[in-house]
Structure formats: C-alpha cells, structure tokens
Coordinates of C-alpha atoms (C1' of nucleotides) in Angstrom, one line a residue:
Chain F
M215 CA 26.5 13.1 -21.5
A216 CA 26.9 9.4 -22.0
S217 CA 24.4 7.4 -19.7
P218 CA 26.2 5.2 -17.0
E219 CA 23.4 2.7 -17.5
S220 CA 25.0 1.6 -21.1
N221 CA 28.0 -0.1 -19.5
S222 CA 26.3 -3.1 -17.8
A223 CA 29.3 -5.2 -17.5
E224 CA 31.4 -3.2 -15.3
A225 CA 30.5 -3.6 -11.8
S226 CA 30.3 -0.3 -9.7
D227 CA 30.5 -0.7 -5.9
T228 CA 28.2 2.0 -5.2
R229 CA 25.6 0.9 -7.6
D230 CA 25.2 -2.3 -6.0
R231 CA 25.3 -1.0 -2.6
V232 CA 22.4 1.4 -3.7
I233 CA 20.4 -1.6 -4.9
D234 CA 20.8 -3.7 -1.9
A235 CA 19.9 -0.9 0.6
A236 CA 16.9 0.0 -1.7
E237 CA 15.8 -3.6 -1.6
K238 CA 15.9 -3.8 2.0
L239 CA 14.1 -0.5 2.7
F240 CA 11.6 -1.1 0.0
A241 CA 10.8 -4.3 1.5
E242 CA 10.6 -2.9 5.0
Q243 CA 8.4 0.3 4.3
G244 CA 7.1 0.0 0.7
F245 CA 8.2 2.2 -2.3
E246 CA 6.9 5.5 -1.6
A247 CA 7.6 5.5 2.0
V248 CA 11.4 5.1 1.4
S249 CA 13.1 8.3 0.5
L250 CA 16.3 8.5 -1.6
R251 CA 18.1 10.0 1.5
Q252 CA 17.3 6.9 3.4
I253 CA 18.6 4.6 0.8
T254 CA 21.7 6.5 0.1
A255 CA 22.4 6.9 3.8
Q256 CA 22.0 3.3 4.3
A257 CA 24.2 2.4 1.4
D258 CA 26.7 5.1 2.5
V259 CA 26.5 6.7 -0.8
N260 CA 26.1 10.2 -2.0
L261 CA 22.4 11.3 -2.6
A262 CA 23.0 12.1 -6.3
A263 CA 24.1 8.6 -7.0
V264 CA 20.7 7.2 -7.6
N265 CA 19.8 9.8 -10.3
Y266 CA 23.0 9.3 -11.7
Y267 CA 22.9 5.5 -12.1
F268 CA 19.2 4.9 -12.4
G269 CA 17.8 8.1 -13.7
S270 CA 15.2 8.3 -11.1
K271 CA 13.5 7.0 -8.0
E272 CA 11.3 4.8 -10.3
G273 CA 14.2 3.7 -12.4
L274 CA 15.5 2.3 -9.0
I275 CA 12.3 0.6 -8.3
V276 CA 12.2 -1.2 -11.6
E277 CA 15.8 -2.3 -11.3
V278 CA 15.3 -3.7 -7.7
M279 CA 11.9 -5.4 -8.6
A280 CA 13.6 -7.0 -11.7
R281 CA 16.5 -8.4 -9.7
V282 CA 14.1 -10.1 -7.1
V283 CA 11.2 -11.4 -9.0
G284 CA 13.0 -12.1 -12.5
P285 CA 14.8 -15.2 -11.2
I286 CA 11.6 -16.4 -9.4
N287 CA 9.4 -16.1 -12.4
E288 CA 12.0 -17.9 -14.4
R289 CA 12.0 -20.7 -12.1
R290 CA 8.3 -20.9 -12.1
L291 CA 8.2 -21.3 -15.9
V292 CA 10.8 -24.0 -15.7
M293 CA 9.0 -25.9 -13.1
L294 CA 5.6 -25.6 -15.4
D295 CA 7.6 -26.7 -18.4
E296 CA 8.9 -29.8 -16.6
A297 CA 5.3 -30.7 -15.3
E298 CA 3.7 -30.4 -18.6
S299 CA 6.5 -32.4 -20.4
E300 CA 6.1 -35.2 -17.6
A301 CA 2.2 -35.0 -18.1
G302 CA 2.7 -35.8 -21.9
G303 CA -0.4 -34.5 -23.5
E304 CA -2.4 -34.9 -20.3
A305 CA -3.4 -31.9 -18.2
V306 CA -0.9 -31.0 -15.2
E307 CA -2.6 -31.8 -12.0
V308 CA -3.7 -28.7 -9.9
K309 CA -1.4 -29.3 -6.9
R310 CA 1.7 -29.3 -9.3
I311 CA 0.6 -26.3 -10.9
L312 CA 0.4 -24.7 -7.5
E313 CA 3.6 -25.9 -6.4
A314 CA 5.2 -24.4 -9.6
V315 CA 3.7 -21.1 -8.5
F316 CA 4.6 -21.1 -4.7
L317 CA 7.9 -23.2 -4.5
P318 CA 10.2 -20.7 -6.4
L319 CA 9.0 -18.1 -4.1
M320 CA 9.5 -20.0 -1.0
A321 CA 12.7 -21.2 -2.2
S322 CA 14.2 -17.9 -2.8
M323 CA 13.4 -17.0 0.7
N324 CA 15.7 -19.5 2.2
E325 CA 18.6 -18.6 -0.3
S326 CA 20.3 -15.8 1.5
E327 CA 20.3 -15.1 5.2
H328 CA 18.7 -11.6 5.4
S329 CA 16.5 -12.2 2.2
R330 CA 14.0 -14.3 4.2
K331 CA 11.7 -11.4 5.3
V332 CA 12.9 -9.0 2.7
M333 CA 11.7 -10.9 -0.4
L334 CA 8.8 -12.1 1.4
K335 CA 7.5 -8.5 2.2
L336 CA 8.9 -7.3 -1.3
A337 CA 7.0 -10.0 -3.1
G338 CA 3.8 -9.2 -1.1
R339 CA 4.0 -5.5 -1.8
C340 CA 4.6 -5.9 -5.5
M341 CA 0.9 -6.6 -5.9
S342 CA -0.8 -5.3 -3.2
E343 CA 0.2 -1.8 -4.3
T344 CA -2.1 -0.3 -7.0
G345 CA -1.7 1.6 -10.0
S346 CA 0.0 4.7 -9.4
E347 CA 2.1 3.3 -6.5
M348 CA 3.4 0.6 -8.8
P349 CA 5.4 1.3 -12.1
E350 CA 3.7 -0.3 -15.0
V351 CA 7.1 -1.9 -15.8
V352 CA 7.1 -3.9 -12.9
G353 CA 3.5 -5.2 -13.6
R354 CA 4.7 -6.5 -17.1
L355 CA 7.2 -8.7 -15.1
F356 CA 4.2 -10.9 -14.2
R357 CA 2.3 -10.8 -17.4
E358 CA 3.9 -13.9 -19.1
V359 CA 3.8 -16.1 -16.1
A360 CA 0.2 -15.2 -15.3
D361 CA -0.8 -16.2 -18.9
R362 CA 1.0 -19.4 -18.9
F363 CA -0.3 -20.5 -15.6
C364 CA -3.9 -19.6 -16.5
A365 CA -3.6 -21.8 -19.6
A366 CA -2.4 -24.7 -17.6
L367 CA -5.2 -24.3 -15.0
S368 CA -7.9 -24.1 -17.6
R369 CA -6.7 -27.7 -19.0
A370 CA -6.5 -29.0 -15.5
L371 CA -10.2 -27.7 -14.6
P372 CA -12.1 -28.4 -17.7
H373 CA -15.3 -28.5 -15.6
L374 CA -15.0 -24.8 -15.0
A375 CA -16.0 -22.0 -17.2
E376 CA -13.2 -19.7 -18.6
A377 CA -14.2 -16.7 -16.4
E378 CA -14.3 -19.0 -13.5
V379 CA -10.7 -20.1 -14.0
Y380 CA -9.7 -16.4 -13.8
W381 CA -11.9 -15.7 -10.7
R382 CA -10.1 -18.6 -8.7
M383 CA -6.6 -17.9 -10.2
H384 CA -7.3 -14.3 -8.7
F385 CA -8.4 -15.7 -5.4
T386 CA -5.3 -17.9 -5.2
I387 CA -2.9 -15.0 -5.7
G388 CA -4.7 -13.0 -3.1
A389 CA -4.4 -15.7 -0.6
M390 CA -0.8 -16.2 -1.5
L391 CA 0.0 -12.4 -1.4
Y392 CA -1.9 -11.8 1.6
A393 CA -0.3 -14.8 3.7
L394 CA 3.1 -13.1 2.8
N395 CA 2.4 -9.5 3.3
Q396 CA 0.3 -10.1 6.5
H397 CA 2.3 -13.0 7.9
E398 CA 3.0 -11.2 11.2
T399 CA -0.7 -10.4 11.7
L400 CA -1.3 -14.2 11.4
V401 CA 1.3 -15.1 13.9
L402 CA -0.1 -12.5 16.3
L403 CA -3.7 -13.2 15.8
S404 CA -3.3 -16.8 16.5
N405 CA -1.6 -16.2 19.9
G406 CA 1.3 -18.4 18.8
R407 CA -0.7 -21.1 17.6
V408 CA 0.7 -20.5 14.1
E409 CA 4.5 -20.4 14.5
A410 CA 6.7 -17.8 12.6
D411 CA 9.2 -18.7 10.1
D412 CA 7.6 -22.0 9.2
A413 CA 8.0 -21.9 5.4
E414 CA 7.3 -25.6 5.1
K415 CA 4.1 -25.5 7.0
A416 CA 3.0 -22.3 5.2
L417 CA 3.5 -23.9 1.7
Q418 CA 1.8 -26.9 2.7
E419 CA -1.3 -25.0 4.1
L420 CA -1.3 -22.7 1.3
V421 CA -1.3 -25.5 -1.3
A422 CA -4.0 -27.4 0.6
F423 CA -6.5 -24.3 0.8
T424 CA -5.8 -23.0 -2.7
A425 CA -6.2 -26.4 -4.3
G426 CA -9.5 -26.9 -2.5
G427 CA -10.6 -23.5 -3.7
L428 CA -9.6 -24.1 -7.2
C429 CA -11.2 -27.7 -7.5
A430 CA -14.4 -26.9 -5.6
E431 CA -17.6 -28.0 -7.4
N432 CA -20.1 -26.3 -5.2
V433 CA -20.2 -25.0 -1.6
S434 CA -21.9 -27.8 0.3
C435 CA -19.4 -28.8 2.8
G436 CA -18.9 -29.6 6.7
K437 CA -22.0 -29.9 8.5
G438 CA -24.9 -30.6 5.9
A439 CA -25.9 -28.6 2.9
G440 CA -27.6 -25.3 3.1
K441 CA -31.3 -25.1 3.5
Chain L
M51 CA -9.3 26.1 23.9
A52 CA -12.4 23.8 23.9
S53 CA -12.1 20.9 21.5
P54 CA -14.4 20.7 18.7
E55 CA -14.6 17.1 18.9
S56 CA -16.6 17.0 22.3
N57 CA -19.9 18.1 20.7
S58 CA -20.6 14.9 18.7
A59 CA -24.3 15.7 18.3
E60 CA -24.0 18.9 16.3
A61 CA -23.7 18.4 12.7
S62 CA -21.1 20.6 11.3
D63 CA -21.7 21.0 7.5
T64 CA -17.8 21.4 6.6
R65 CA -16.9 18.6 8.9
D66 CA -19.2 16.2 7.0
R67 CA -17.8 17.4 3.7
V68 CA -14.4 16.9 4.8
I69 CA -15.1 13.1 5.6
D70 CA -17.0 12.8 2.4
A71 CA -14.2 14.1 0.4
A72 CA -11.5 12.1 2.4
E73 CA -13.5 8.9 2.0
K74 CA -13.6 9.3 -1.7
L75 CA -10.0 10.3 -2.1
F76 CA -8.5 7.6 0.3
A77 CA -10.4 5.2 -1.6
E78 CA -8.9 6.1 -5.0
Q79 CA -5.4 6.8 -3.8
G80 CA -4.6 5.5 -0.4
F81 CA -4.0 7.1 3.0
E82 CA -0.7 8.6 2.5
A83 CA -0.8 9.4 -1.1
V84 CA -3.8 11.9 -0.3
S85 CA -2.7 15.3 0.9
L86 CA -4.9 17.4 3.1
R87 CA -4.8 20.1 0.4
Q88 CA -6.5 17.8 -1.9
I89 CA -9.1 17.0 0.6
T90 CA -9.9 20.5 1.5
A91 CA -10.1 21.6 -2.1
Q92 CA -12.4 18.6 -3.0
A93 CA -14.5 19.5 0.1
D94 CA -14.3 23.2 -0.7
V95 CA -13.2 23.8 2.8
N96 CA -10.2 25.7 4.4
L97 CA -7.1 23.6 5.0
A98 CA -6.9 24.3 8.5
A99 CA -10.4 22.6 9.0
V100 CA -8.9 19.2 9.1
N101 CA -6.7 20.0 12.0
Y102 CA -9.3 21.8 13.7
Y103 CA -12.0 19.1 13.6
F104 CA -9.8 16.0 13.7
G105 CA -6.7 17.1 15.3
S106 CA -4.4 15.5 12.6
K107 CA -4.5 13.6 9.5
E108 CA -4.5 10.3 11.3
G109 CA -7.4 11.4 13.4
L110 CA -9.3 12.1 10.1
I111 CA -8.3 8.6 9.0
V112 CA -9.6 6.9 11.8
E113 CA -13.0 8.8 11.7
V114 CA -13.5 8.0 7.8
M115 CA -12.5 4.3 8.6
A116 CA -14.9 4.1 11.4
R117 CA -17.7 5.4 9.5
V118 CA -17.3 3.1 6.6
V119 CA -16.3 -0.1 8.4
G120 CA -18.2 0.1 11.7
P121 CA -21.7 -0.5 10.1
I122 CA -20.3 -3.3 8.1
N123 CA -18.9 -5.2 11.1
E124 CA -21.9 -4.7 13.0
R125 CA -24.2 -6.4 10.3
R126 CA -21.6 -9.2 10.2
L127 CA -21.8 -9.9 13.7
V128 CA -25.7 -9.7 13.5
M129 CA -25.7 -12.3 10.7
L130 CA -23.4 -14.6 12.8
D131 CA -25.7 -14.2 15.6
E132 CA -28.7 -15.1 13.8
A133 CA -27.0 -18.2 12.1
E134 CA -25.8 -19.4 15.5
S135 CA -29.1 -19.0 16.9
E136 CA -30.8 -20.8 14.1
A137 CA -28.4 -23.7 14.5
G138 CA -29.2 -24.2 17.9
G139 CA -26.3 -25.8 19.6
E140 CA -24.9 -27.0 16.4
A141 CA -22.1 -25.6 14.4
V142 CA -23.0 -23.2 11.9
E143 CA -22.3 -24.4 8.2
V144 CA -19.3 -22.8 6.6
K145 CA -21.3 -21.2 3.7
R146 CA -23.3 -19.4 6.1
I147 CA -20.3 -18.2 8.1
L148 CA -18.7 -17.0 4.9
E149 CA -21.7 -15.2 3.8
A150 CA -21.9 -13.4 7.1
V151 CA -18.4 -12.2 6.3
F152 CA -19.0 -11.3 2.7
L153 CA -22.6 -10.2 2.3
P154 CA -22.5 -7.0 4.7
L155 CA -19.6 -5.7 2.7
M156 CA -21.3 -6.5 -0.7
A157 CA -24.5 -4.8 0.5
S158 CA -22.9 -1.7 1.5
M159 CA -21.3 -1.4 -1.9
N160 CA -24.9 -1.2 -3.3
E161 CA -26.3 1.3 -0.8
S162 CA -25.2 4.6 -2.2
E163 CA -24.7 5.4 -5.8
H164 CA -21.1 6.5 -5.5
S165 CA -20.1 4.1 -2.7
R166 CA -19.6 1.1 -5.0
K167 CA -16.2 1.6 -5.9
V168 CA -15.4 3.7 -3.0
M169 CA -16.3 1.3 -0.3
L170 CA -14.7 -1.4 -2.3
K171 CA -11.2 0.0 -2.6
L172 CA -11.4 1.7 0.8
A173 CA -12.2 -1.8 2.5
G174 CA -9.6 -3.6 0.4
R175 CA -7.1 -1.0 1.2
C176 CA -7.6 -1.1 4.9
M177 CA -5.8 -4.4 5.3
S178 CA -3.4 -4.4 2.2
E179 CA -1.6 -1.6 3.9
T180 CA 0.8 -2.6 6.4
G181 CA 2.1 -1.4 9.8
S182 CA 3.2 2.2 9.7
E183 CA 0.8 3.1 6.8
M184 CA -2.3 1.9 9.1
P185 CA -3.2 3.6 12.3
E186 CA -3.4 0.9 14.8
V187 CA -6.7 2.2 15.9
V188 CA -8.3 1.1 12.7
G189 CA -6.8 -2.4 13.3
R190 CA -8.8 -2.9 16.5
L191 CA -12.0 -2.3 14.4
F192 CA -11.6 -5.8 13.3
R193 CA -10.3 -7.6 16.2
E194 CA -13.7 -8.4 17.8
V195 CA -15.2 -9.8 14.4
A196 CA -12.1 -11.7 13.7
D197 CA -12.3 -13.6 17.1
R198 CA -16.0 -14.3 16.7
F199 CA -15.6 -15.6 13.1
C200 CA -12.7 -17.8 14.0
A201 CA -14.5 -19.5 16.7
A202 CA -17.4 -20.1 14.5
L203 CA -15.1 -21.8 11.9
S204 CA -13.4 -23.9 14.7
R205 CA -16.7 -25.4 15.5
A206 CA -17.7 -25.8 11.9
L207 CA -14.3 -27.4 10.9
P208 CA -13.6 -29.8 13.8
H209 CA -11.6 -32.0 11.8
L210 CA -8.9 -29.1 11.4
A211 CA -6.1 -28.2 14.0
E212 CA -6.6 -24.9 15.5
A213 CA -3.4 -23.6 13.7
E214 CA -5.0 -24.8 10.4
V215 CA -8.3 -22.6 11.2
Y216 CA -6.2 -19.6 11.5
W217 CA -4.2 -20.4 8.3
R218 CA -7.3 -20.9 6.3
M219 CA -9.1 -17.8 7.8
H220 CA -6.0 -15.9 6.7
F221 CA -6.2 -17.0 3.3
T222 CA -9.8 -16.2 3.1
I223 CA -9.5 -12.8 4.0
G224 CA -6.6 -12.5 1.5
A225 CA -8.7 -13.8 -1.3
M226 CA -11.7 -11.4 -0.4
L227 CA -9.4 -8.4 -0.2
Y228 CA -7.4 -9.1 -3.2
A229 CA -10.6 -9.7 -5.0
L230 CA -11.9 -6.2 -3.9
N231 CA -8.4 -4.3 -4.2
Q232 CA -7.4 -5.6 -7.6
H233 CA -10.7 -6.0 -9.3
E234 CA -9.8 -4.0 -12.3
T235 CA -6.8 -6.0 -12.8
L236 CA -9.0 -9.1 -12.9
V237 CA -11.2 -7.6 -15.6
L238 CA -8.4 -6.6 -17.6
L239 CA -6.3 -9.9 -17.2
S240 CA -9.2 -11.7 -18.3
N241 CA -10.0 -9.9 -21.5
G242 CA -13.5 -9.2 -20.7
R243 CA -14.4 -12.8 -19.8
V244 CA -14.9 -11.5 -16.5
E245 CA -17.5 -8.7 -16.3
A246 CA -16.9 -5.8 -14.1
D247 CA -19.5 -4.7 -11.5
D248 CA -21.0 -8.0 -11.3
A249 CA -21.2 -8.2 -7.5
E250 CA -23.6 -11.2 -7.5
K251 CA -21.0 -13.2 -9.5
A252 CA -18.2 -12.2 -7.4
L253 CA -19.8 -13.1 -4.2
Q254 CA -20.9 -16.4 -5.7
E255 CA -17.4 -17.2 -6.8
L256 CA -15.7 -16.0 -3.7
V257 CA -17.9 -18.1 -1.5
A258 CA -17.3 -21.1 -3.7
F259 CA -13.6 -20.8 -3.7
T260 CA -13.1 -20.0 0.0
A261 CA -15.6 -22.6 1.0
G262 CA -13.7 -25.1 -0.9
G263 CA -10.5 -23.9 0.5
L264 CA -11.7 -24.1 4.1
C265 CA -13.2 -27.4 3.9
A266 CA -10.5 -29.2 1.9
E267 CA -9.2 -32.3 3.6
N268 CA -6.5 -32.9 1.4
V269 CA -5.1 -31.7 -2.1
S270 CA -5.8 -34.5 -4.3
C271 CA -8.1 -33.1 -7.0
G272 CA -9.0 -32.7 -10.5
K273 CA -7.1 -35.3 -12.7
G274 CA -5.8 -38.1 -10.6
A275 CA -4.0 -37.7 -7.3
G276 CA -0.2 -37.0 -6.9
K277 CA 2.3 -39.5 -7.7
Chain Q
dT224 C1' -26.8 45.9 21.2
dG225 C1' -22.7 43.9 23.0
dA226 C1' -19.8 40.3 24.3
dC227 C1' -18.1 35.9 23.8
dA228 C1' -17.3 31.9 21.9
dA229 C1' -17.3 29.0 17.7
dT230 C1' -15.8 28.6 13.3
dT231 C1' -13.8 29.9 8.8
dA232 C1' -10.0 32.2 6.3
dA233 C1' -5.3 33.3 4.8
dA234 C1' -0.7 33.0 5.5
dA235 C1' 3.4 31.5 7.4
dC236 C1' 6.2 27.6 9.3
dA237 C1' 9.4 23.9 9.7
dA238 C1' 10.5 19.7 7.7
dG239 C1' 11.1 16.6 4.1
dT240 C1' 10.7 15.2 -1.0
dG241 C1' 13.0 14.1 -5.7
dT242 C1' 16.0 16.4 -8.7
dT243 C1' 19.6 19.3 -10.6
dT244 C1' 23.8 21.8 -10.5
dT245 C1' 28.5 22.8 -9.7
dA246 C1' 33.0 21.2 -8.4
dA247 C1' 36.2 18.1 -7.0
dA248 C1' 38.3 13.6 -7.0
dC249 C1' 39.6 9.4 -9.4
dG250 C1' 41.1 6.3 -12.7
dT251 C1' 42.8 5.2 -17.4
dG252 C1' 45.0 5.4 -21.7
dT253 C1' 48.2 7.9 -24.3
Chain U
dA85 C1' 52.7 13.6 -16.8
dC86 C1' 48.8 15.0 -19.1
dA87 C1' 44.1 15.2 -20.4
dC88 C1' 39.9 13.1 -20.6
dG89 C1' 35.8 10.7 -19.3
dT90 C1' 34.0 8.4 -15.2
dT91 C1' 32.6 8.7 -10.7
dT92 C1' 31.7 10.9 -6.0
dA93 C1' 30.6 15.0 -3.1
dA94 C1' 28.3 18.8 -1.5
dA95 C1' 25.1 22.3 -1.9
dA96 C1' 21.3 24.4 -3.7
dC97 C1' 16.6 24.2 -6.2
dA98 C1' 11.7 23.7 -6.6
dC99 C1' 8.1 21.8 -4.7
dT100 C1' 5.0 19.4 -1.4
dT101 C1' 3.9 17.9 2.9
dG102 C1' 1.3 18.2 7.7
dT103 C1' 0.9 21.7 11.2
dT104 C1' 0.5 26.4 13.6
dT105 C1' -0.3 30.8 13.9
dT106 C1' -3.0 35.0 13.4
dA107 C1' -7.2 37.6 11.9
dA108 C1' -11.4 38.0 10.3
dT109 C1' -16.1 36.4 10.4
dT110 C1' -20.2 34.2 12.2
dG111 C1' -23.6 32.8 15.3
dT112 C1' -25.8 32.9 19.9
dC113 C1' -27.0 34.3 24.4
dA114 C1' -27.5 37.7 27.9

DNA sequence: TGACAATTAAAACAAGTGTTTTAAACGTGT
DNA sequence: ACACGTTTAAAACACTTGTTTTAATTGTCA
C-alpha cells in the first residue's frame, strides 16, 4: 500500500537503472516512441518496475526530465545572478545573457562521456514536442528561467517594445533548439564544411547569430538597403 | 490487382476526403499520434481506404506533405529567381532572400480559411520531427530549395566563411520553425503582449531577427562591448 | 442485360502498448 | 527463526495500432 516514491533517500539499484535507460532511449527516439518494454529490457529490469517506482510512464518522463534539465536551469540562474551583480544597477549586456542561457547546456554535454548526444537530443526534444506529447509538469521546469531571462533582455534592449523582446527571445530559443535537435542534419547538409561535435564553435556561432538578431534595429544589411 | 495509384487523373471523392482529414489531424497532433481510424472516421470513409489508395500510412503522409509543401517550395524558388534576375549579376540582398523563404509560407496560411493553423503547425512539424518519425521522402522535398538558398546567401554574405553560412541558415530555419510550431506558447508566455494570428507582425519580426543574425559581424551590441 | 473491373464495407489478424494482478523472493528487525 | 514490509518476477489484461482478408456493392463497357 505504501508508495515506494516516499523514501527518496534510499538508493534502489533498479530504480536508477530504469532512469538511466529511459534517459538514453528517450533522447534517441522521443518520449512516445519508446516503450516501457524497451526501457526495462535495456535496464535489465522487470517490466512492472516502472509502474512500481514511478506510477506510470509519464511519471518516469517527469523524473528523467527533472534530473536532466534541473541542474542546467540552476546554473543558468546562477550565471545570470553573477552577471547582474557584476553589472551593478546597469543592464547586463546581451552577449552575457545569451551565454548564461547557452553555456550551462553546452557544459553539461561535456560532463559525462555518453551524455554528449543524449543531453543534446533530449534538451532539444523537450521543447520541440508540443502539447499532448509533453507533460505540463516538464513545461513548468522552464517557466522561472524564462521569466528571469526575459526581464534581463528587456533591460538590455530598451529600444525594443516589450512584445518585440518576447518575439526575439522566442526566435533565440528556436535557433538554439533546432541547432541541438537537428545538428546531424546540418553536418550532413553542409557536406562536412561544418564539423560534428565542435561544441566550442557551435556556441560561438549561436551567440553571434542570436545576438545579432536580438540587437537588430532594422533589416538593412549586406548589399544596399531594400528599394 | 491493378494499383489504384496509377490513375492519377481521376478524382476519387473518398481519396480526397482522406487527404483532407489527414492533413488536418496530422497538423493538430503529429504524424505518429494520429491513427488511421481517426483519419477514416473524420473523413467518413472506411478504414481500408487508406491502404487501398496510399498503400500504407507512410504513403499517405508523403502524399499529404507533398500537397502542402510542394506549392510553397515552388513559389519560393520563383521568388528567388525573380530577385536574382532583378539583381542582375549582383548578389541578392539578405532581406529579399529571407522574404522569398518566409512569404510563400505565410501566404499559403491565408489562402483557405481553415488552413491557417493547419499549414502552420504542419510546416512546423515537418522539420521538428527527427529521423524515424519523418519519412525520408519528405526530407527530399526540401533539398533543392535548401541548396538554392544557401548559394544565394553565400553570395550575399561574402564576409562569412562557408561553414558560417550553413550555421546561420540553420539558425534561421530553427527560428522560423519554432515560431510556427510554438506560436501558442509565445502568445501565452507573453501574457497577451504578443497577439495571436498577426501574421503580418510575425513576418516582420522574423525577418528583422534573422536578418540581424545572418548579417552579424560580431556580438558587440547594446550596452557597451564585452570586457 | 451480363460480365468484369474498381471501389467500398465489415470483420478479423497479428503485433505492440501501458497497466494490473498474482506470486515468489529478498531483506530486516524482533 | 519467524514474520513483515519491500522489492522483483511472470503472466495476464484490456486496448490500440497498421494491415489483410473476404464480401458486398457499384459503375462501366461490350
């Protein structure tokens, strides 16, 4: 009768193995595409363990996402705090805001060996899936960071109307997620001119592009202005 | 024995109804999430009709995608052709290249009444789904346009290395698709500061942002340059 | 009208899903 | 050593999926 979820301190071997396997498989194939039987087979664990430990498949998804995205968002807020206190009362410059968004994600990719592509695709997937495919609980994990960074951007870009800040922040997220999610597509499409696994370069390009987009005053650019 | 797919000229009522229903449902819920029973019920048609006319579910997906995305890509190429011939031998300016990418999509949203959100979500979905969820045939629909626009951008942005053009084009696509796919999220997140269904404004903001990103030389911007 | 093909309809199929149930094994504290 | 709660194991359940099969119906041309 007692729920196994209540004892959080005790480490169950099979419980962790389930989460590890789920993280890997979710990253590779998406939440819906992966079956509990795949997960439990990968974890070398009985099928019923998932419903025993997590209540349901959705419960497992929430657990996995929280473990992956929680630390990243924490570090994002820390970096933004640091930048804001360094700036005193002044607005933080756009470049630093963007780095506070991107760096923690990139860093967590380099932490563990296998986590590189896992985190990458998982993070990308977590927002490319819409509505019903994505438990609302997971969405809530991002609400706080989104609000904080929106406020910071508004201060850094006072020449933009409030709605424009939201638009551009939206585009920024899209650029980042698509870059993560479809990285292989880029490597393939560029015929090797873009190297795989060059996280350094990716971050550099991403910051350059999104900063340029966020700070843009108008669209006149390159060869002469429009007629 | 004869395959019904061979007679393309004849218009079968139920065949069209299946495609219409599938387009709507795929747009709302994604390719995998929609079952053939949902589609045939919506179309008021027998279940077996799908396999009869399209061979399989994947065959139906290809048909739907081709019908939606084909005309859009054709118009994109036409607009790029026009811009290039207008420019003579000169490079087309970035703003016009971007409009050639975005305008046909926006325009097709305003064509038919119901197609607004349908096309929107469908187009967004067509690239946010990765690998196995997306038949390779559909991906091929975009190969030609991608190559043409990459070449145009390379000419318009000669100061960028080739790899950088690919990176930034990638980010551009990401911004566009995310804007389409997660538009409701933006409306919600902005607390009404961003209005729904304002395609005009969306295009304007998208062009401004992506042009700024594509043309960016460096990331110094806003309040003072980085330390 | 009769025959033959194209189309629609209904039912069944085989496989896979998440979940639940029922037992067995394990570990721990008395 | 015994009993009790926790954890694993195996099977079954109820349901949905895409696909096939089998029949009935329709339409068209000779």
